[in-house]
Amino acid sequence: MTRHFLRDDDLTQAEQLDILDLAVELKKDRYRVKPLAGPQTVAVIFDKSSTRTRVSFAVGVADLGGSPLIISTANSQLGGKETPSDTARVLERMVSMIVWRTYAQAGLEQMALGTTVPVINALSDEFHPCQLLADLLTIREHRGTLAGLTVTFLGDGASNMAQSYLLAGAVAGMHVRIASPLSYAPDATVVSDAEAVAATTGGSVTLYTDPAEAVAGVDVVVTDTWVSMGKEDEKAQRIETFGAYQVDSQLMALAKADALFLHCLPADRGFEVSADVIDGEQSVIWDEAENRLHAQKALMVWLLEKA
């Protein structure tokens, strides 16, 4: 049966570890496996603008011996005259994999339904699972393990990053804390799903409104932009709402002395994070950005083996 990667909990803890182990090996030797030799083609579809996702998937597919076909939905029938499932039924006859950076999670689920090639969520409004694989790889590189670590995400708890941290962190056996205003809490169903996973892996999920309480004694501190794509008209209101959640040196001082700082980028310096933190010694954001390449390559190899 074809496997897809649409949300972080599509993987078991053992499968997540297998992919991260493979990512470590591929980072050591980028060109040692060529499952897409031919070259086979991977369709990489973008509804939203992108830097890291576009580059990491294009380079990753090439590293694996394949050819990336970059498609903009603005110049295709997808989302206009054609449904995601119909598009997928055409693409699966020509490509070996479909990667889609889009808006609604429902579109990805429709595309994957019955599709004979793997479909990867390169970002949706609900989840950002490929970014989380890179984040987990980065944390493991610097800390040696994931299970048992405590990570706090601050800001918009209903964002795709926060909700992916809940699921991916729970799968990894981490203790995940989300600090956000009550009106920006994660989706209750996602929280419930994460709690169910955490109960099997030894992790935990806790929601906070007080950023200082949420950061106290943690191993990893994470934030993301307060104004995601499509939310630009809410910028002034969001800046006012999330002001207390800025990650600055005072807040970082409440975490462990060797706590890591992560941000998926792009960052609005001076808003969700201060310059001294993002450029400081605890920041591992450049490793995190690079690891998009290695984690996604490992994911593609793993999915191709399961296809």
mmCIF file of C-alpha atoms in Angstrom:
data_model
loop_
_atom_site.group_PDB
_atom_site.id
_atom_site.type_symbol
_atom_site.label_atom_id
_atom_site.label_comp_id
_atom_site.label_asym_id
_atom_site.label_seq_id
_atom_site.Cartn_x
_atom_site.Cartn_y
_atom_site.Cartn_z
ATOM 1 C CA MET A 1 0.000 0.000 0.000
ATOM 2 C CA THR A 2 1.282 3.453 -0.925
ATOM 3 C CA ARG A 3 2.349 5.533 2.078
ATOM 4 C CA HIS A 4 1.846 9.290 2.227
ATOM 5 C CA PHE A 5 3.152 11.956 4.619
ATOM 6 C CA LEU A 6 0.351 14.429 5.220
ATOM 7 C CA ARG A 7 0.644 14.956 8.987
ATOM 8 C CA ASP A 8 3.331 14.274 11.541
ATOM 9 C CA ASP A 9 1.484 11.371 13.139
ATOM 10 C CA ASP A 10 1.387 9.471 9.849
ATOM 11 C CA LEU A 11 4.627 8.000 11.228
ATOM 12 C CA THR A 12 5.061 5.775 14.253
ATOM 13 C CA GLN A 13 7.854 6.523 16.696
ATOM 14 C CA ALA A 14 9.980 3.734 15.173
ATOM 15 C CA GLU A 15 9.355 5.004 11.635
ATOM 16 C CA GLN A 16 10.213 8.571 12.612
ATOM 17 C CA LEU A 17 13.475 7.310 14.118
ATOM 18 C CA ASP A 18 14.260 5.307 10.982
ATOM 19 C CA ILE A 19 13.860 8.413 8.815
ATOM 20 C CA LEU A 20 15.983 10.534 11.133
ATOM 21 C CA ASP A 21 18.676 7.838 11.223
ATOM 22 C CA LEU A 22 18.687 7.789 7.433
ATOM 23 C CA ALA A 23 18.873 11.600 7.338
ATOM 24 C CA VAL A 24 22.026 11.453 9.465
ATOM 25 C CA GLU A 25 23.602 9.040 6.984
ATOM 26 C CA LEU A 26 22.563 11.079 3.952
ATOM 27 C CA LYS A 27 23.985 14.219 5.533
ATOM 28 C CA LYS A 28 27.353 12.465 5.780
ATOM 29 C CA ASP A 29 27.243 11.369 2.130
ATOM 30 C CA ARG A 30 24.698 13.312 0.082
ATOM 31 C CA TYR A 31 24.969 11.307 -3.119
ATOM 32 C CA ARG A 32 25.271 7.704 -1.948
ATOM 33 C CA VAL A 33 21.701 6.622 -2.839
ATOM 34 C CA LYS A 34 19.906 7.289 -6.133
ATOM 35 C CA PRO A 35 16.384 5.822 -5.892
ATOM 36 C CA LEU A 36 15.155 8.368 -8.442
ATOM 37 C CA ALA A 37 17.841 7.551 -11.021
ATOM 38 C CA GLY A 38 16.571 7.609 -14.561
ATOM 39 C CA PRO A 39 15.962 10.427 -13.896
ATOM 40 C CA GLN A 40 12.504 9.884 -12.446
ATOM 41 C CA THR A 41 10.416 13.020 -11.994
ATOM 42 C CA VAL A 42 8.923 14.413 -8.781
ATOM 43 C CA ALA A 43 6.139 16.989 -9.112
ATOM 44 C CA VAL A 44 6.696 19.811 -6.600
ATOM 45 C CA ILE A 45 3.593 22.009 -6.523
ATOM 46 C CA PHE A 46 3.381 25.474 -4.959
ATOM 47 C CA ASP A 47 0.258 27.415 -4.008
ATOM 48 C CA LYS A 48 2.382 29.644 -1.739
ATOM 49 C CA SER A 49 5.681 31.432 -2.186
ATOM 50 C CA SER A 50 8.724 29.620 -0.868
ATOM 51 C CA THR A 51 12.487 29.722 -0.405
ATOM 52 C CA ARG A 52 13.608 26.830 1.808
ATOM 53 C CA THR A 53 10.915 24.392 0.695
ATOM 54 C CA ARG A 54 11.482 25.073 -3.012
ATOM 55 C CA VAL A 55 15.272 24.844 -2.812
ATOM 56 C CA SER A 56 15.457 21.867 -0.448
ATOM 57 C CA PHE A 57 13.048 19.727 -2.455
ATOM 58 C CA ALA A 58 14.515 20.681 -5.836
ATOM 59 C CA VAL A 59 18.067 19.990 -4.668
ATOM 60 C CA GLY A 60 17.002 16.900 -2.744
ATOM 61 C CA VAL A 61 15.280 15.303 -5.733
ATOM 62 C CA ALA A 62 18.371 16.013 -7.864
ATOM 63 C CA ASP A 63 20.673 14.561 -5.183
ATOM 64 C CA LEU A 64 18.596 11.357 -5.306
ATOM 65 C CA GLY A 65 19.082 11.097 -9.069
ATOM 66 C CA GLY A 66 15.732 12.540 -10.081
ATOM 67 C CA SER A 67 14.336 15.588 -11.839
ATOM 68 C CA PRO A 68 12.155 18.079 -9.930
ATOM 69 C CA LEU A 69 9.190 19.442 -11.876
ATOM 70 C CA ILE A 70 8.250 22.736 -10.203
ATOM 71 C CA ILE A 71 4.575 23.581 -10.776
ATOM 72 C CA SER A 72 2.797 26.792 -9.785
ATOM 73 C CA THR A 73 -0.934 26.336 -9.311
ATOM 74 C CA ALA A 74 -1.388 29.800 -10.807
ATOM 75 C CA ASN A 75 -0.220 28.286 -14.097
ATOM 76 C CA SER A 76 -2.012 24.939 -13.835
ATOM 77 C CA GLN A 77 -5.560 23.599 -13.669
ATOM 78 C CA LEU A 78 -5.210 22.531 -10.028
ATOM 79 C CA GLY A 79 -7.541 24.462 -7.766
ATOM 80 C CA GLY A 80 -9.336 25.958 -10.727
ATOM 81 C CA LYS A 81 -10.946 23.675 -13.254
ATOM 82 C CA GLU A 82 -9.612 20.456 -11.760
ATOM 83 C CA THR A 83 -9.930 18.759 -8.382
ATOM 84 C CA PRO A 84 -6.838 17.594 -6.471
ATOM 85 C CA SER A 85 -7.819 13.947 -6.960
ATOM 86 C CA ASP A 86 -8.170 14.365 -10.732
ATOM 87 C CA THR A 87 -4.816 16.139 -10.917
ATOM 88 C CA ALA A 88 -3.216 13.330 -8.909
ATOM 89 C CA ARG A 89 -4.652 10.651 -11.208
ATOM 90 C CA VAL A 90 -2.956 12.380 -14.138
ATOM 91 C CA LEU A 91 0.343 13.034 -12.375
ATOM 92 C CA GLU A 92 0.698 9.503 -10.983
ATOM 93 C CA ARG A 93 1.024 8.183 -14.543
ATOM 94 C CA MET A 94 4.007 10.446 -15.207
ATOM 95 C CA VAL A 95 5.805 11.121 -11.911
ATOM 96 C CA SER A 96 7.146 9.037 -9.020
ATOM 97 C CA MET A 97 6.037 11.337 -6.196
ATOM 98 C CA ILE A 98 3.936 14.454 -5.559
ATOM 99 C CA VAL A 99 4.979 17.226 -3.163
ATOM 100 C CA TRP A 100 2.462 20.006 -2.490
ATOM 101 C CA ARG A 101 2.759 23.286 -0.551
ATOM 102 C CA THR A 102 -0.805 24.477 -0.201
ATOM 103 C CA TYR A 103 -3.514 25.998 1.986
ATOM 104 C CA ALA A 104 -6.194 23.528 3.083
ATOM 105 C CA GLN A 105 -5.185 20.174 4.537
ATOM 106 C CA ALA A 106 -8.353 18.751 2.978
ATOM 107 C CA GLY A 107 -6.899 19.263 -0.496
ATOM 108 C CA LEU A 108 -3.858 17.152 0.359
ATOM 109 C CA GLU A 109 -6.056 14.426 1.793
ATOM 110 C CA GLN A 110 -8.156 14.425 -1.365
ATOM 111 C CA MET A 111 -5.046 14.256 -3.539
ATOM 112 C CA ALA A 112 -3.660 11.298 -1.602
ATOM 113 C CA LEU A 113 -6.932 9.358 -1.582
ATOM 114 C CA GLY A 114 -6.405 6.430 -3.919
ATOM 115 C CA THR A 115 -3.221 7.880 -5.431
ATOM 116 C CA THR A 116 -0.634 5.263 -6.357
ATOM 117 C CA VAL A 117 2.439 7.457 -5.762
ATOM 118 C CA PRO A 118 3.461 9.012 -2.426
ATOM 119 C CA VAL A 119 2.075 12.469 -1.620
ATOM 120 C CA ILE A 120 4.051 14.744 0.734
ATOM 121 C CA ASN A 121 2.666 17.726 2.615
ATOM 122 C CA ALA A 122 5.277 20.441 2.062
ATOM 123 C CA LEU A 123 3.122 22.806 4.173
ATOM 124 C CA SER A 124 -0.570 23.372 4.753
ATOM 125 C CA ASP A 125 -2.455 25.809 6.950
ATOM 126 C CA GLU A 126 -2.829 23.055 9.549
ATOM 127 C CA PHE A 127 0.561 21.291 9.559
ATOM 128 C CA HIS A 128 4.204 21.637 8.488
ATOM 129 C CA PRO A 129 5.497 18.071 8.962
ATOM 130 C CA CYS A 130 8.585 18.295 6.746
ATOM 131 C CA GLN A 131 9.827 21.241 8.789
ATOM 132 C CA LEU A 132 9.359 19.201 11.946
ATOM 133 C CA LEU A 133 11.505 16.377 10.634
ATOM 134 C CA ALA A 134 14.241 18.963 10.072
ATOM 135 C CA ASP A 135 13.704 20.428 13.531
ATOM 136 C CA LEU A 136 13.852 17.028 15.202
ATOM 137 C CA LEU A 137 16.997 16.172 13.262
ATOM 138 C CA THR A 138 18.575 19.440 14.429
ATOM 139 C CA ILE A 139 17.636 18.888 18.058
ATOM 140 C CA ARG A 140 18.966 15.344 17.982
ATOM 141 C CA GLU A 141 22.247 16.502 16.419
ATOM 142 C CA HIS A 142 22.799 18.918 19.301
ATOM 143 C CA ARG A 143 21.357 16.851 22.147
ATOM 144 C CA GLY A 144 21.876 13.251 21.047
ATOM 145 C CA THR A 145 18.309 12.193 21.720
ATOM 146 C CA LEU A 146 14.696 13.346 21.528
ATOM 147 C CA ALA A 147 12.668 11.239 23.936
ATOM 148 C CA GLY A 148 12.331 12.907 27.308
ATOM 149 C CA LEU A 149 13.344 16.391 26.167
ATOM 150 C CA THR A 150 11.000 19.326 26.824
ATOM 151 C CA VAL A 151 10.250 21.787 24.017
ATOM 152 C CA THR A 152 8.201 24.984 24.171
ATOM 153 C CA PHE A 153 6.598 26.667 21.179
ATOM 154 C CA LEU A 154 5.554 30.295 21.734
ATOM 155 C CA GLY A 155 3.129 32.435 19.726
ATOM 156 C CA ASP A 156 0.228 31.343 17.569
ATOM 157 C CA GLY A 157 -0.820 27.993 18.986
ATOM 158 C CA ALA A 158 -3.209 27.402 16.093
ATOM 159 C CA SER A 159 -0.426 27.761 13.510
ATOM 160 C CA ASN A 160 0.818 24.884 11.395
ATOM 161 C CA MET A 161 4.151 24.898 13.250
ATOM 162 C CA ALA A 162 2.584 24.704 16.701
ATOM 163 C CA GLN A 163 0.252 21.908 15.684
ATOM 164 C CA SER A 164 3.033 19.952 14.001
ATOM 165 C CA TYR A 165 5.157 20.331 17.141
ATOM 166 C CA LEU A 166 2.319 18.799 19.129
ATOM 167 C CA LEU A 167 2.097 15.759 16.876
ATOM 168 C CA ALA A 168 5.759 15.251 15.917
ATOM 169 C CA GLY A 169 6.969 15.920 19.450
ATOM 170 C CA ALA A 170 4.469 13.440 20.847
ATOM 171 C CA VAL A 171 5.555 10.819 18.306
ATOM 172 C CA ALA A 172 9.184 11.393 19.388
ATOM 173 C CA GLY A 173 8.331 10.972 23.077
ATOM 174 C CA MET A 174 9.018 14.614 23.904
ATOM 175 C CA HIS A 175 7.242 16.826 26.419
ATOM 176 C CA VAL A 176 5.626 19.513 24.270
ATOM 177 C CA ARG A 177 4.477 22.842 25.681
ATOM 178 C CA ILE A 178 2.503 25.376 23.639
ATOM 179 C CA ALA A 179 2.315 28.945 24.989
ATOM 180 C CA SER A 180 -0.297 31.136 23.314
ATOM 181 C CA PRO A 181 -3.226 33.432 24.064
ATOM 182 C CA LEU A 182 -6.433 31.497 24.729
ATOM 183 C CA SER A 183 -7.947 32.776 21.501
ATOM 184 C CA TYR A 184 -5.023 31.266 19.555
ATOM 185 C CA ALA A 185 -4.924 27.846 21.210
ATOM 186 C CA PRO A 186 -4.291 24.766 19.067
ATOM 187 C CA ASP A 187 -7.216 22.907 17.554
ATOM 188 C CA ALA A 188 -8.766 20.715 20.252
ATOM 189 C CA THR A 189 -8.784 17.670 17.978
ATOM 190 C CA VAL A 190 -5.062 18.043 17.268
ATOM 191 C CA VAL A 191 -4.373 18.340 20.996
ATOM 192 C CA SER A 192 -6.409 15.195 21.636
ATOM 193 C CA ASP A 193 -4.576 13.314 18.887
ATOM 194 C CA ALA A 194 -1.213 14.402 20.289
ATOM 195 C CA GLU A 195 -2.197 13.351 23.807
ATOM 196 C CA ALA A 196 -3.207 9.927 22.525
ATOM 197 C CA VAL A 197 0.143 9.488 20.777
ATOM 198 C CA ALA A 198 2.100 10.792 23.785
ATOM 199 C CA ALA A 199 0.412 8.222 25.998
ATOM 200 C CA THR A 200 2.101 5.489 23.941
ATOM 201 C CA THR A 201 5.550 7.091 23.611
ATOM 202 C CA GLY A 202 6.158 8.534 27.081
ATOM 203 C CA GLY A 203 5.727 12.127 25.958
ATOM 204 C CA SER A 204 3.249 14.745 27.115
ATOM 205 C CA VAL A 205 1.316 17.778 25.927
ATOM 206 C CA THR A 206 0.663 20.908 28.000
ATOM 207 C CA LEU A 207 -0.963 24.199 27.007
ATOM 208 C CA TYR A 208 0.029 27.512 28.635
ATOM 209 C CA THR A 209 -0.930 31.146 28.377
ATOM 210 C CA ASP A 210 2.017 32.422 30.461
ATOM 211 C CA PRO A 211 5.197 32.402 28.320
ATOM 212 C CA ALA A 212 7.531 32.555 31.314
ATOM 213 C CA GLU A 213 5.907 29.541 32.932
ATOM 214 C CA ALA A 214 6.019 27.636 29.655
ATOM 215 C CA VAL A 215 9.736 28.257 29.090
ATOM 216 C CA ALA A 216 10.944 27.540 32.621
ATOM 217 C CA GLY A 217 13.586 24.808 32.592
ATOM 218 C CA VAL A 218 12.998 23.591 29.021
ATOM 219 C CA ASP A 219 15.546 22.103 26.622
ATOM 220 C CA VAL A 220 14.315 23.769 23.428
ATOM 221 C CA VAL A 221 12.562 27.071 22.692
ATOM 222 C CA VAL A 222 10.780 27.545 19.366
ATOM 223 C CA THR A 223 8.834 30.340 17.748
ATOM 224 C CA ASP A 224 7.572 31.333 14.327
ATOM 225 C CA THR A 225 6.300 34.449 12.604
ATOM 226 C CA TRP A 226 3.167 35.951 14.127
ATOM 227 C CA VAL A 227 1.846 36.849 10.673
ATOM 228 C CA SER A 228 1.671 33.783 8.443
ATOM 229 C CA MET A 229 0.911 33.907 4.726
ATOM 230 C CA GLY A 230 -2.723 34.822 4.227
ATOM 231 C CA LYS A 231 -2.890 36.661 7.577
ATOM 232 C CA GLU A 232 -1.286 39.914 6.447
ATOM 233 C CA ASP A 233 -4.464 41.922 7.014
ATOM 234 C CA GLU A 234 -4.312 40.909 10.709
ATOM 235 C CA LYS A 235 -0.718 42.107 11.213
ATOM 236 C CA ALA A 236 -1.345 45.072 13.547
ATOM 237 C CA GLN A 237 -3.752 43.132 15.727
ATOM 238 C CA ARG A 238 -1.468 40.082 15.896
ATOM 239 C CA ILE A 239 1.572 42.139 16.876
ATOM 240 C CA GLU A 240 -0.407 43.622 19.744
ATOM 241 C CA THR A 241 -1.810 40.238 20.811
ATOM 242 C CA PHE A 242 1.465 38.307 20.725
ATOM 243 C CA GLY A 243 3.758 41.006 22.101
ATOM 244 C CA ALA A 244 4.260 39.240 25.435
ATOM 245 C CA TYR A 245 5.379 36.081 23.633
ATOM 246 C CA GLN A 246 8.500 37.529 22.036
ATOM 247 C CA VAL A 247 11.547 35.327 22.587
ATOM 248 C CA ASP A 248 14.186 37.684 23.950
ATOM 249 C CA SER A 249 17.241 37.128 26.129
ATOM 250 C CA GLN A 250 15.229 37.511 29.336
ATOM 251 C CA LEU A 251 12.800 34.786 28.309
ATOM 252 C CA MET A 252 15.584 32.491 27.081
ATOM 253 C CA ALA A 253 17.303 32.898 30.452
ATOM 254 C CA LEU A 254 14.368 31.052 32.052
ATOM 255 C CA ALA A 255 15.095 27.934 29.994
ATOM 256 C CA LYS A 256 18.030 25.628 30.664
ATOM 257 C CA ALA A 257 21.414 27.316 30.303
ATOM 258 C CA ASP A 258 22.169 25.218 27.218
ATOM 259 C CA ALA A 259 18.675 25.412 25.727
ATOM 260 C CA LEU A 260 18.457 25.528 21.941
ATOM 261 C CA PHE A 261 16.566 28.175 19.986
ATOM 262 C CA LEU A 262 14.822 27.214 16.743
ATOM 263 C CA HIS A 263 12.866 29.194 14.150
ATOM 264 C CA CYS A 264 11.741 27.777 10.785
ATOM 265 C CA LEU A 265 12.319 31.131 9.021
ATOM 266 C CA PRO A 266 11.739 33.644 7.590
ATOM 267 C CA ALA A 267 11.905 35.592 10.843
ATOM 268 C CA ASP A 268 10.505 39.017 11.656
ATOM 269 C CA ARG A 269 13.400 40.204 13.796
ATOM 270 C CA GLY A 270 12.285 42.415 16.636
ATOM 271 C CA PHE A 271 8.815 40.894 16.679
ATOM 272 C CA GLU A 272 8.557 37.180 17.568
ATOM 273 C CA VAL A 273 12.296 37.024 18.335
ATOM 274 C CA SER A 274 14.933 39.576 19.268
ATOM 275 C CA ALA A 275 18.106 39.882 17.194
ATOM 276 C CA ASP A 276 20.364 38.911 20.091
ATOM 277 C CA VAL A 277 18.577 35.573 20.451
ATOM 278 C CA ILE A 278 18.323 34.624 16.779
ATOM 279 C CA ASP A 279 21.992 35.535 16.260
ATOM 280 C CA GLY A 280 23.105 34.222 19.643
ATOM 281 C CA GLU A 281 25.065 31.133 20.663
ATOM 282 C CA GLN A 282 21.942 29.138 21.522
ATOM 283 C CA SER A 283 20.429 29.614 18.080
ATOM 284 C CA VAL A 284 20.699 26.660 15.690
ATOM 285 C CA ILE A 285 18.536 28.113 12.924
ATOM 286 C CA TRP A 286 21.098 27.678 10.132
ATOM 287 C CA ASP A 287 21.563 23.992 10.957
ATOM 288 C CA GLU A 288 17.779 23.765 11.049
ATOM 289 C CA ALA A 289 17.446 25.345 7.598
ATOM 290 C CA GLU A 290 20.081 23.042 6.085
ATOM 291 C CA ASN A 291 18.448 20.007 7.639
ATOM 292 C CA ARG A 292 15.332 20.540 5.533
ATOM 293 C CA LEU A 293 17.391 19.045 2.698
ATOM 294 C CA HIS A 294 18.629 15.989 4.554
ATOM 295 C CA ALA A 295 15.389 15.196 6.399
ATOM 296 C CA GLN A 296 13.273 15.486 3.260
ATOM 297 C CA LYS A 297 15.667 13.336 1.245
ATOM 298 C CA ALA A 298 15.423 10.654 3.915
ATOM 299 C CA LEU A 299 11.639 10.944 3.879
ATOM 300 C CA MET A 300 11.506 10.552 0.096
ATOM 301 C CA VAL A 301 13.799 7.528 0.157
ATOM 302 C CA TRP A 302 11.715 5.937 2.901
ATOM 303 C CA LEU A 303 8.411 6.560 1.103
ATOM 304 C CA LEU A 304 9.773 5.193 -2.173
ATOM 305 C CA GLU A 305 10.841 2.016 -0.379
ATOM 306 C CA LYS A 306 7.307 1.638 0.996
ATOM 307 C CA ALA A 307 5.582 2.315 -2.348
#
